[in-house]
Coordinates of C-alpha atoms in Angstrom, one line a residue:
L1 CA 0.0 0.0 0.0
S2 CA 2.9 2.3 0.7
S3 CA 4.3 1.6 -2.8
L4 CA 0.8 2.3 -4.3
A5 CA 0.5 5.5 -2.4
S6 CA 3.8 6.7 -3.8
Q7 CA 2.6 6.4 -7.4
K8 CA 1.4 9.7 -9.0
S9 CA -2.3 9.3 -9.0
R10 CA -2.4 6.4 -11.4
P11 CA -3.6 3.3 -9.4
Q12 CA -6.9 4.2 -7.8
V13 CA -8.7 0.9 -7.5
V14 CA -7.5 -1.6 -4.9
V15 CA -8.8 -5.2 -4.5
C16 CA -7.8 -6.0 -1.0
F17 CA -7.9 -9.3 0.9
C18 CA -6.6 -7.8 4.1
E19 CA -7.5 -6.9 7.6
G20 CA -6.7 -4.1 10.1
M21 CA -6.6 -0.3 9.5
T22 CA -5.1 -0.3 6.0
G23 CA -7.5 2.1 4.4
F24 CA -6.4 5.2 2.5
K25 CA -8.9 7.9 1.4
R26 CA -7.4 8.1 -2.0
F27 CA -8.1 4.5 -3.1
Q28 CA -11.2 2.9 -4.4
W29 CA -11.7 -0.2 -2.2
I30 CA -13.2 -3.5 -3.4
G31 CA -13.8 -6.1 -0.7
S32 CA -14.4 -9.8 -1.0
D33 CA -17.4 -11.8 0.1
S34 CA -15.9 -12.0 3.6
W35 CA -16.6 -8.3 3.9
A36 CA -20.1 -8.6 2.2
D37 CA -22.6 -6.5 4.1
R38 CA -21.1 -6.8 7.6
N39 CA -21.3 -3.6 9.6
D40 CA -18.5 -4.8 12.0
V41 CA -16.0 -4.5 9.2
V42 CA -16.5 -0.8 8.8
E43 CA -17.3 0.1 12.4
G44 CA -15.4 3.2 13.3
L45 CA -14.1 3.6 9.7
E46 CA -17.4 4.6 8.1
D47 CA -15.9 7.7 6.4
E48 CA -13.0 5.8 5.0
A49 CA -15.2 3.0 3.8
E50 CA -17.8 5.2 2.1
G51 CA -17.8 4.6 -1.6
S52 CA -16.3 1.1 -1.3
F53 CA -17.6 -2.0 -3.0
S54 CA -18.0 -5.5 -1.7
I55 CA -19.6 -8.7 -2.9
R56 CA -22.1 -10.9 -1.1
I57 CA -23.1 -14.4 -2.0
H58 CA -26.5 -14.1 -3.5
A59 CA -29.1 -15.3 -1.1
P60 CA -32.8 -14.5 -2.0
K61 CA -35.3 -14.0 0.8
V62 CA -37.2 -17.2 1.7
P63 CA -40.9 -16.5 1.2
G64 CA -43.1 -17.5 4.2
F65 CA -40.2 -18.2 6.5
R66 CA -41.0 -15.4 8.9
D67 CA -44.6 -16.6 9.4
Y68 CA -43.4 -20.2 9.8
Y69 CA -40.7 -19.1 12.3
S70 CA -43.1 -16.9 14.2
N71 CA -45.6 -19.7 14.7
L72 CA -43.1 -22.2 16.1
N73 CA -43.2 -23.0 19.9
P74 CA -42.0 -25.8 22.1
E75 CA -45.4 -27.6 21.8
N76 CA -45.6 -27.8 18.0
N77 CA -42.0 -28.2 17.2
T78 CA -41.1 -31.5 19.0
V79 CA -39.3 -32.8 15.9
N80 CA -36.3 -30.6 16.6
P81 CA -34.5 -31.9 19.7
W82 CA -32.6 -28.6 20.1
F83 CA -35.5 -26.3 19.9
R84 CA -36.3 -26.1 23.6
E85 CA -32.7 -25.3 24.3
F86 CA -32.8 -22.5 21.6
W87 CA -36.0 -21.2 23.2
Q88 CA -34.4 -20.9 26.6
Q89 CA -31.4 -19.1 25.2
K90 CA -33.5 -16.8 23.1
F91 CA -35.7 -15.6 25.9
G92 CA -33.4 -16.1 28.9
C93 CA -35.7 -18.5 30.7
Q94 CA -35.9 -22.1 31.7
F95 CA -38.5 -24.8 31.3
A96 CA -37.4 -27.1 34.1
V97 CA -36.5 -25.5 37.5
S98 CA -35.2 -27.3 40.5
K99 CA -36.9 -26.9 43.9
E100 CA -34.0 -24.9 45.1
D101 CA -34.3 -22.4 42.2
K102 CA -38.1 -21.9 42.3
N103 CA -37.8 -19.2 44.9
N104 CA -34.9 -17.5 43.0
E105 CA -36.4 -14.3 41.5
N106 CA -33.6 -14.0 38.9
I107 CA -34.7 -17.2 37.2
R108 CA -37.5 -16.8 34.7
I109 CA -39.7 -19.7 33.8
C110 CA -40.5 -20.3 30.1
T111 CA -44.3 -20.3 29.4
G112 CA -44.0 -21.3 25.7
N113 CA -46.0 -18.2 24.7
E114 CA -43.0 -15.9 24.2
D115 CA -43.1 -14.0 20.9
L116 CA -40.4 -15.1 18.4
D117 CA -41.5 -12.2 16.0
K118 CA -40.2 -9.7 18.5
E119 CA -36.8 -8.2 17.4
Y120 CA -36.9 -10.5 14.4
K121 CA -33.9 -10.2 12.1
E122 CA -33.5 -12.6 9.3
D123 CA -30.0 -13.9 8.4
P124 CA -29.4 -12.8 4.8
K125 CA -27.8 -16.1 4.0
L126 CA -30.8 -18.1 5.1
S127 CA -31.5 -19.5 1.6
Q128 CA -27.9 -20.7 1.5
V129 CA -28.4 -22.5 4.8
I130 CA -31.5 -24.2 3.3
N131 CA -29.6 -25.1 0.2
S132 CA -26.7 -26.5 2.2
I133 CA -29.0 -28.8 4.1
S134 CA -30.8 -29.8 0.9
V135 CA -27.4 -30.6 -0.7
V136 CA -26.5 -32.9 2.2
A137 CA -29.9 -34.5 2.1
F138 CA -29.6 -35.1 -1.7
G139 CA -26.1 -36.4 -1.2
L140 CA -27.1 -38.8 1.5
K141 CA -30.1 -40.0 -0.5
A142 CA -27.9 -40.7 -3.5
M143 CA -25.4 -42.5 -1.3
Y144 CA -28.2 -44.5 0.3
Q145 CA -29.7 -45.5 -3.1
D146 CA -26.3 -46.5 -4.4
R147 CA -24.9 -48.3 -1.4
C148 CA -28.0 -49.7 0.2
R149 CA -30.1 -50.9 -2.7
D150 CA -31.5 -54.0 -1.2
N151 CA -31.9 -52.7 2.4
S152 CA -34.9 -50.9 3.7
T153 CA -32.8 -49.6 6.6
L154 CA -29.3 -48.1 6.8
C155 CA -26.6 -50.4 5.6
T156 CA -23.1 -50.8 7.0
E157 CA -21.5 -48.4 4.5
M158 CA -23.9 -45.6 5.6
L159 CA -22.8 -46.1 9.2
S160 CA -19.1 -46.1 8.4
R161 CA -19.0 -42.3 8.5
N162 CA -16.8 -42.1 5.5
G163 CA -16.6 -38.4 4.8
T164 CA -14.5 -38.8 1.6
L165 CA -17.2 -41.1 0.1
L166 CA -20.0 -38.7 1.1
Y167 CA -18.0 -35.8 -0.4
Q168 CA -17.9 -37.5 -3.8
Y169 CA -21.7 -37.8 -3.7
L170 CA -22.1 -34.2 -2.7
L171 CA -20.0 -33.1 -5.7
N172 CA -22.5 -34.9 -8.0
V173 CA -25.6 -33.3 -6.6
T174 CA -27.5 -31.3 -9.2
Y175 CA -31.0 -29.8 -8.7
E176 CA -33.0 -26.6 -9.0
D177 CA -33.9 -25.0 -5.7
Q178 CA -37.1 -23.2 -4.9
F179 CA -35.6 -19.9 -6.1
K180 CA -35.1 -21.3 -9.6
Q181 CA -31.3 -21.5 -9.0
S182 CA -29.4 -24.4 -10.6
I183 CA -27.3 -26.0 -7.8
Y184 CA -24.2 -28.0 -8.9
F185 CA -20.5 -28.1 -8.1
D186 CA -17.4 -27.9 -10.2
S187 CA -14.3 -30.1 -9.9
N188 CA -13.1 -27.9 -7.0
G189 CA -16.2 -28.3 -5.1
D190 CA -17.4 -24.7 -5.7
P191 CA -21.1 -24.0 -6.4
P192 CA -22.1 -21.7 -9.3
A193 CA -20.9 -18.1 -8.7
W194 CA -23.7 -15.7 -7.9
Y195 CA -22.8 -12.6 -6.1
D196 CA -24.6 -9.4 -5.3
I197 CA -22.5 -6.3 -5.8
L198 CA -22.8 -3.9 -2.9
N199 CA -21.9 -0.2 -2.6
Y200 CA -21.3 1.1 0.9
V201 CA -23.0 4.5 1.1
G202 CA -22.6 4.9 4.8
V203 CA -24.3 7.9 6.5
R204 CA -26.2 8.7 3.3
S205 CA -28.6 5.8 4.2
P206 CA -28.1 4.8 7.9
D207 CA -30.8 2.2 7.8
E208 CA -29.4 0.4 4.8
P209 CA -25.7 1.4 4.5
Y210 CA -25.1 -1.2 1.8
A211 CA -26.9 -0.6 -1.5
E212 CA -27.2 -3.4 -4.0
V213 CA -26.1 -2.0 -7.3
G214 CA -25.6 -5.1 -9.5
S215 CA -24.9 -8.8 -9.7
F216 CA -22.5 -11.3 -11.1
R217 CA -23.4 -15.0 -11.8
S218 CA -22.5 -18.1 -13.8
K219 CA -25.2 -18.9 -16.2
N220 CA -24.4 -22.6 -16.6
M221 CA -21.7 -25.2 -15.9
Y222 CA -19.9 -24.4 -19.2
G223 CA -18.4 -21.1 -18.0
V224 CA -20.9 -18.6 -19.3
E225 CA -20.9 -15.6 -16.9
E226 CA -23.0 -12.5 -16.7
L227 CA -22.4 -9.1 -15.1
N228 CA -25.5 -7.0 -14.6
M229 CA -25.3 -3.5 -13.1
T230 CA -28.8 -2.4 -12.0
D231 CA -28.3 1.0 -10.3
T232 CA -25.4 2.8 -11.8
R233 CA -26.8 6.3 -11.4
N234 CA -26.8 6.1 -7.6
I235 CA -23.3 4.6 -7.2
V236 CA -21.0 6.5 -4.8
F237 CA -17.2 6.2 -5.4
F238 CA -14.3 6.7 -3.0
D239 CA -14.2 10.5 -3.6
R240 CA -17.9 10.7 -2.9
S241 CA -18.7 11.5 -6.5
S242 CA -20.4 9.6 -9.3
I243 CA -17.5 9.8 -11.7
L244 CA -16.1 6.4 -12.6
P245 CA -12.4 6.1 -11.4
E246 CA -9.7 4.8 -13.6
S247 CA -6.9 2.5 -12.5
V248 CA -4.2 2.1 -15.0
C249 CA -0.4 2.3 -14.7
S250 CA -0.1 4.5 -17.7
K251 CA -2.5 5.9 -20.4
P252 CA -1.6 6.1 -24.0
C253 CA 0.2 9.4 -24.8
G254 CA -1.6 12.1 -26.8
V255 CA -0.6 13.7 -30.0
G256 CA 2.7 15.5 -29.6
Q257 CA 3.7 13.5 -26.5
R258 CA 6.5 11.0 -26.0
Q259 CA 6.7 8.1 -23.6
R260 CA 9.3 8.1 -20.9
E261 CA 9.5 4.8 -19.2
T262 CA 9.5 4.8 -15.4
I263 CA 9.0 1.1 -14.3
A264 CA 8.3 -2.0 -16.3
C265 CA 5.2 -1.5 -18.6
C266 CA 4.7 2.0 -17.1
W267 CA 5.6 5.4 -18.4
I268 CA 4.9 9.1 -18.1
C269 CA 3.9 11.3 -21.1
E270 CA 6.1 14.3 -21.8
K271 CA 4.9 17.0 -24.2
C272 CA 7.2 17.9 -27.0
M273 CA 7.7 21.5 -27.9
D274 CA 5.4 23.0 -30.5
H275 CA 8.0 22.9 -33.3
Q276 CA 9.0 19.3 -32.5
I277 CA 7.7 15.9 -33.8
V278 CA 7.7 12.6 -32.0
N279 CA 10.0 9.9 -33.2
Y280 CA 8.0 6.9 -32.2
T281 CA 10.9 4.5 -32.9
T282 CA 13.2 6.1 -30.3
N283 CA 10.5 7.8 -28.2
L284 CA 12.3 11.1 -28.5
C285 CA 11.3 14.7 -29.5
Q286 CA 12.9 15.8 -32.7
N287 CA 13.1 19.4 -34.0
C288 CA 11.7 20.5 -37.3
S289 CA 14.2 22.5 -39.5
I290 CA 13.7 26.2 -39.8
G291 CA 10.9 26.8 -42.3
Y292 CA 9.2 23.6 -41.4
W293 CA 6.4 22.8 -39.0
P294 CA 4.9 19.5 -37.5
D295 CA 1.8 18.2 -39.2
S296 CA -1.4 17.4 -37.3
T297 CA -0.2 14.0 -36.2
R298 CA 3.1 15.4 -35.0
S299 CA 4.9 12.6 -36.9
S300 CA 6.5 14.5 -39.8
C301 CA 7.5 18.1 -40.7
H302 CA 6.0 20.0 -43.7
A303 CA 7.1 23.3 -45.3
L304 CA 5.6 26.5 -44.0
P305 CA 4.0 28.9 -46.5
H306 CA 5.7 32.3 -46.9
E307 CA 3.4 35.0 -45.5
T308 CA 3.3 38.7 -46.3
I309 CA 1.0 41.5 -45.4
S310 CA -2.3 41.0 -47.1
W311 CA -3.7 44.0 -48.9
S312 CA -7.2 42.6 -48.2
S313 CA -6.8 42.7 -44.4
F314 CA -8.8 45.4 -42.6
G315 CA -5.7 47.3 -41.4
S316 CA -4.1 47.3 -44.9
V317 CA -7.3 48.4 -46.6
L318 CA -7.7 51.3 -44.0
A319 CA -4.0 52.4 -44.5
L320 CA -4.3 52.3 -48.3
I321 CA -7.6 54.3 -48.2
L322 CA -6.1 56.9 -45.9
A323 CA -3.0 57.2 -48.1
T324 CA -5.0 57.4 -51.3
V325 CA -7.4 60.1 -49.9
G326 CA -4.4 62.0 -48.7
M327 CA -2.7 61.9 -52.1
I328 CA -5.9 63.1 -53.9
T329 CA -6.4 65.8 -51.3
T330 CA -2.8 67.0 -51.7
A331 CA -3.0 67.0 -55.5
L332 CA -6.2 69.0 -55.4
T333 CA -4.7 71.5 -53.0
T334 CA -1.7 71.9 -55.3
V335 CA -4.0 72.5 -58.3
V336 CA -6.0 75.1 -56.3
F337 CA -2.8 76.9 -55.2
L338 CA -1.4 76.9 -58.8
K339 CA -4.7 78.2 -60.1
H340 CA -4.7 81.1 -57.5
N341 CA -0.9 81.4 -57.5
S342 CA -1.0 85.3 -57.8
T343 CA -3.6 85.9 -55.1
P344 CA -2.6 87.5 -51.8
V345 CA -3.4 84.4 -49.7
V346 CA -1.1 82.2 -51.8
K347 CA 1.7 84.7 -52.0
S348 CA 1.6 85.3 -48.2
T349 CA 2.5 81.6 -47.7
T350 CA 5.9 82.0 -49.5
R351 CA 4.7 80.0 -52.5
E352 CA 7.9 78.2 -53.3
L353 CA 8.2 76.8 -49.8
S354 CA 4.5 75.8 -49.9
Y355 CA 5.0 73.8 -53.0
I356 CA 8.0 72.1 -51.5
I357 CA 5.9 71.2 -48.4
L358 CA 3.1 69.9 -50.6
S359 CA 5.6 67.7 -52.6
G360 CA 6.9 66.3 -49.3
I361 CA 3.4 65.6 -48.0
M362 CA 2.5 63.8 -51.3
T363 CA 5.6 61.6 -51.0
C364 CA 4.8 60.8 -47.3
Y365 CA 1.4 59.5 -48.4
A366 CA 2.8 57.6 -51.4
V367 CA 5.4 55.7 -49.3
T368 CA 2.5 53.6 -47.8
F369 CA 2.3 51.6 -51.1
S370 CA 6.0 50.6 -50.8
I371 CA 5.6 49.8 -47.1
L372 CA 2.7 47.5 -47.7
A373 CA 4.1 45.9 -50.9
K374 CA 5.6 42.4 -50.8
P375 CA 9.0 42.8 -49.2
S376 CA 11.8 42.7 -51.8
S377 CA 15.1 44.4 -52.3
V378 CA 13.4 47.3 -54.2
S379 CA 10.5 47.8 -51.9
C380 CA 12.7 47.6 -48.8
F381 CA 15.1 50.1 -50.3
L382 CA 12.3 52.5 -51.0
T383 CA 10.8 52.0 -47.5
R384 CA 14.2 52.7 -46.0
I385 CA 15.1 56.0 -47.9
I386 CA 11.8 57.7 -48.8
P387 CA 10.2 58.3 -45.4
P388 CA 13.0 60.2 -43.7
I389 CA 13.8 62.3 -46.8
A390 CA 10.1 63.1 -47.5
F391 CA 9.6 64.3 -43.9
S392 CA 12.8 66.2 -44.0
I393 CA 11.5 68.1 -47.0
V394 CA 8.4 69.1 -45.1
Y395 CA 10.1 70.0 -41.8
S396 CA 13.1 71.7 -43.5
A397 CA 10.7 74.1 -45.3
L398 CA 8.7 74.7 -42.2
L399 CA 11.9 75.4 -40.2
T400 CA 13.1 77.8 -42.8
K401 CA 9.8 79.6 -42.8
T402 CA 9.5 79.9 -39.0
N403 CA 13.2 81.0 -38.8
R404 CA 12.5 83.7 -41.3
I405 CA 9.4 84.9 -39.4
A406 CA 11.4 84.9 -36.1
R407 CA 14.2 87.0 -37.5
I408 CA 11.8 89.4 -39.1
L409 CA 10.1 89.7 -35.7
A410 CA 13.4 90.4 -34.0
G411 CA 14.3 93.1 -36.5
S412 CA 10.9 94.8 -36.3
K413 CA 11.4 95.2 -32.5
K414 CA 14.4 97.4 -33.0
R415 CA 13.7 101.1 -32.9
I416 CA 16.5 101.9 -35.4
L417 CA 17.0 99.3 -38.1
T418 CA 20.7 99.7 -39.1
K419 CA 21.0 96.5 -41.1
K420 CA 18.5 94.4 -43.0
P421 CA 18.4 90.7 -42.0
R422 CA 20.2 88.4 -44.5
F423 CA 18.8 85.4 -46.4
L424 CA 15.2 86.5 -46.4
S425 CA 14.7 86.3 -50.2
T426 CA 12.7 83.4 -51.7
F427 CA 15.8 82.0 -53.4
S428 CA 17.7 82.0 -50.1
Q429 CA 14.8 80.2 -48.4
V430 CA 14.7 77.5 -51.0
V431 CA 18.5 77.0 -50.9
I432 CA 18.5 76.7 -47.1
T433 CA 15.6 74.2 -47.3
W434 CA 17.5 71.9 -49.8
I435 CA 20.7 72.2 -47.7
L436 CA 18.8 70.8 -44.7
V437 CA 17.3 68.1 -46.9
G438 CA 20.8 67.3 -48.3
I439 CA 22.0 66.7 -44.7
Q440 CA 19.3 64.1 -44.3
C441 CA 20.2 62.5 -47.6
V442 CA 23.8 62.0 -46.3
I443 CA 22.6 60.5 -43.1
V444 CA 20.3 58.1 -45.0
A445 CA 23.1 57.1 -47.4
V446 CA 25.5 56.3 -44.6
G447 CA 22.9 54.2 -42.8
V448 CA 22.0 52.3 -46.0
L449 CA 25.7 51.5 -46.7
Q450 CA 26.2 50.3 -43.1
E451 CA 23.1 48.0 -43.3
W452 CA 21.8 47.3 -46.8
P453 CA 18.0 46.9 -46.9
S454 CA 16.8 43.4 -47.7
A455 CA 13.8 41.1 -47.3
G456 CA 13.9 38.3 -44.6
F457 CA 11.7 36.4 -42.2
S458 CA 10.6 38.1 -39.0
S459 CA 12.3 36.4 -36.0
H460 CA 9.3 37.3 -33.9
Y461 CA 7.1 34.7 -35.6
L462 CA 9.8 32.0 -36.0
P463 CA 9.6 29.1 -35.9
Y464 CA 5.8 29.1 -35.9
R465 CA 5.3 31.2 -39.1
L466 CA 7.4 32.5 -42.0
V467 CA 6.4 36.1 -42.3
L468 CA 8.4 38.0 -44.9
V469 CA 9.4 41.5 -43.8
C470 CA 12.1 44.1 -44.5
S471 CA 14.9 42.9 -42.2
T472 CA 16.2 46.2 -41.0
S473 CA 16.9 46.8 -37.4
S474 CA 14.9 49.4 -35.5
G475 CA 18.1 51.3 -34.7
S476 CA 19.1 51.6 -38.3
F477 CA 15.6 52.6 -39.5
L478 CA 15.0 55.2 -36.7
T479 CA 18.4 56.9 -36.8
P480 CA 17.6 59.2 -39.8
F481 CA 14.4 60.2 -38.1
M482 CA 16.4 61.8 -35.3
W483 CA 17.4 64.5 -37.8
N484 CA 13.7 65.1 -38.6
L485 CA 12.9 65.1 -34.8
L486 CA 15.6 67.8 -34.4
L487 CA 13.9 69.9 -37.2
I488 CA 10.5 69.4 -35.6
S489 CA 11.9 70.5 -32.2
L490 CA 13.5 73.7 -33.7
C491 CA 10.3 74.5 -35.6
T492 CA 8.4 74.1 -32.3
L493 CA 10.8 76.4 -30.6
Y494 CA 10.4 79.1 -33.3
A495 CA 6.7 78.6 -33.2
V496 CA 6.7 79.4 -29.4
K497 CA 8.7 82.5 -30.0
T498 CA 6.4 83.8 -32.7
R499 CA 3.1 82.8 -31.0
N500 CA 2.1 86.4 -30.2
L501 CA 2.3 87.8 -33.7
P502 CA -0.8 89.6 -35.2
E503 CA -3.3 87.3 -36.8
N504 CA -2.6 88.6 -40.3
F505 CA 1.2 88.1 -39.9
N506 CA 1.6 85.1 -42.2
E507 CA 0.9 81.7 -40.6
A508 CA 3.1 81.5 -37.5
K509 CA 0.2 80.5 -35.3
F510 CA -0.9 77.6 -37.6
I511 CA 2.7 76.4 -37.8
G512 CA 2.8 76.4 -34.0
F513 CA -0.3 74.1 -33.9
T514 CA 1.2 71.9 -36.5
M515 CA 4.5 71.4 -34.6
Y516 CA 2.8 70.7 -31.3
C517 CA 0.6 67.9 -32.9
T518 CA 3.5 66.6 -35.0
L519 CA 5.8 66.3 -31.9
V520 CA 3.2 64.2 -30.1
V521 CA 2.7 61.9 -33.1
W522 CA 6.4 61.4 -33.6
I523 CA 7.1 60.5 -30.0
A524 CA 4.3 58.0 -30.1
F525 CA 5.5 56.6 -33.4
I526 CA 9.0 56.0 -32.1
V527 CA 7.7 54.2 -29.0
L528 CA 5.2 52.0 -31.1
H529 CA 7.9 51.2 -33.7
M530 CA 10.2 49.9 -30.9
G531 CA 7.5 47.8 -29.2
T532 CA 5.1 46.7 -31.9
V533 CA 5.3 43.5 -34.0
N534 CA 3.4 44.7 -37.1
K535 CA 5.8 47.6 -37.9
A536 CA 4.5 48.0 -41.5
L537 CA 1.0 49.1 -40.4
T538 CA 2.4 51.2 -37.6
M539 CA 4.6 53.1 -40.1
S540 CA 1.8 53.5 -42.7
F541 CA -0.6 55.0 -40.2
S542 CA 2.0 57.2 -38.5
F543 CA 3.3 58.6 -41.8
S544 CA -0.1 59.3 -43.2
L545 CA -1.1 61.0 -39.9
S546 CA 2.1 63.0 -39.8
A547 CA 1.5 64.1 -43.4
S548 CA -2.2 65.0 -42.7
I549 CA -1.3 67.4 -39.8
P550 CA 0.4 70.1 -41.9
L551 CA -2.0 69.5 -44.8
I552 CA -5.0 70.2 -42.6
L553 CA -3.6 72.9 -40.3
L554 CA -1.5 74.9 -42.8
F555 CA -3.3 74.5 -46.2
F556 CA -7.0 74.0 -45.3
P557 CA -7.4 77.5 -43.8
K558 CA -6.1 78.9 -47.1
L559 CA -8.4 76.7 -49.2
Y560 CA -11.3 77.9 -47.0
I561 CA -10.6 81.5 -47.9
I562 CA -9.8 80.8 -51.6
L563 CA -12.9 78.7 -52.3
L564 CA -15.5 79.9 -49.8
H565 CA -14.6 83.5 -48.9
P566 CA -12.8 85.0 -51.9
E567 CA -13.7 88.5 -50.6
K568 CA -11.1 88.0 -47.9
N569 CA -8.4 87.2 -50.5
V570 CA -7.2 90.8 -50.8
R571 CA -3.9 92.4 -50.1
A572 CA -5.2 94.5 -47.2
S573 CA -5.8 91.3 -45.2
Y574 CA -2.2 90.1 -45.6
T575 CA -0.2 93.3 -45.1
T576 CA 3.1 92.6 -43.5
T577 CA 6.3 94.5 -42.6
K578 CA 8.4 95.9 -45.4
L579 CA 11.0 93.3 -44.6
I580 CA 8.7 90.6 -45.9
R581 CA 7.7 92.5 -49.0

């Protein structure tokens, strides 16, 4: 039992021919017919025994026996020489009392009218007692008929008390009892097996703690046997549940598990890793090669399909729609500006820088198509160089514009203007813008030469999936954007300096709003790009959003005046200092 208890929850059913306090709560106990329905076996151990099973030799109730027994008394049962002795012991009285004991008050005298039905409890094996007596009677009869054929009285052989001889006659007894049971004996002297299966329910039914839940019997002398469970729904097991316990050393291992033997014929199942198959010959886990994955049976590896970003997915469709709408809007804005190129509202924006900004915005939207394209040497190269250069075009022009406004503001505050600020002409502004863009191009070129863009499989999904992406490290990709972040920061600084300009003084206030929003978006983009898995969609949405901010905040107010309020598109509304003229 100690060895069984040390096993890890496998053996749970114990057939025990034992005695003493050997019960453990964790086992399902099955007792032999010596346990049967005896209450003394479980006395004091009712909780431990609850849910156990035992077997009892089948003994049907004898019909009419109680009435027969209750009507017996010393007067009508003179055939039984021991009946009067039984009567005295049963009722604690005596029939014959000596003269000396007549005056003894502790001695009761039997009247013969005592009630046998009082405290009546019938032995459950009564029918077996009757059959046992019947077998002896049939055996003696057969022996008498065989050995004393010519005698009307007992012959010498019957009086020899030869038990061995009588035993042979008993083995040959065959008859059907009053309960329709076939009585016979096999070569070992055993009668046909017929057992009641009992389930000890304990305190659940104090009056009948043993519930009969089935039977097992031999149908005939040819070995045909039958098990019949009659009350399976009300069975209680060792854990006080109705769930059938299992008792096996080891169960067959599931899919993707290998067998590791512990003791003879026993094993434990160990789960192989997801990318491993089971080698059933050696009972070992075996890795699939990179690019392969176990099949459903975990017995062989198959090649994984190459996955790319699907243009039909919800995120891709949304990113493409946003980019397309942005490109169309930018193109229409450019057309409107070109058509009204000589009007005060367009001229006040420094037209050349505005067109440079619009071209950068258009490129920022267009790069979405290369980001979401199937990764290749070309698409990865374009994704690597276009975004930082496109944004540097936008923010270089904005920085040049805000710097010009700040210098003009500083010059206008002087009471005596001794020297006109330098590099305020349109040509100078454009040259400065492209110089700043050129610096970005150098940074991008150096980064590309250090780590050439190429397509590869994302390590995040390996070995489960083969997802084709542009295999560029986050550091190499984000480094050029640090220059753009510097341009954004300087623009924001100049926007703060020029925040109190008059409303008609160019667009300093709108540039300020643009920079504040852009700074927030870019900080969020850097964080997301470092932490997210789907970097392509993150870049697409971030770039489109970054391009939309200057388009909406800088150009939509101008379109509003040009298209809806042309009466405001006059020179008086955009008068500036002489330095700007």
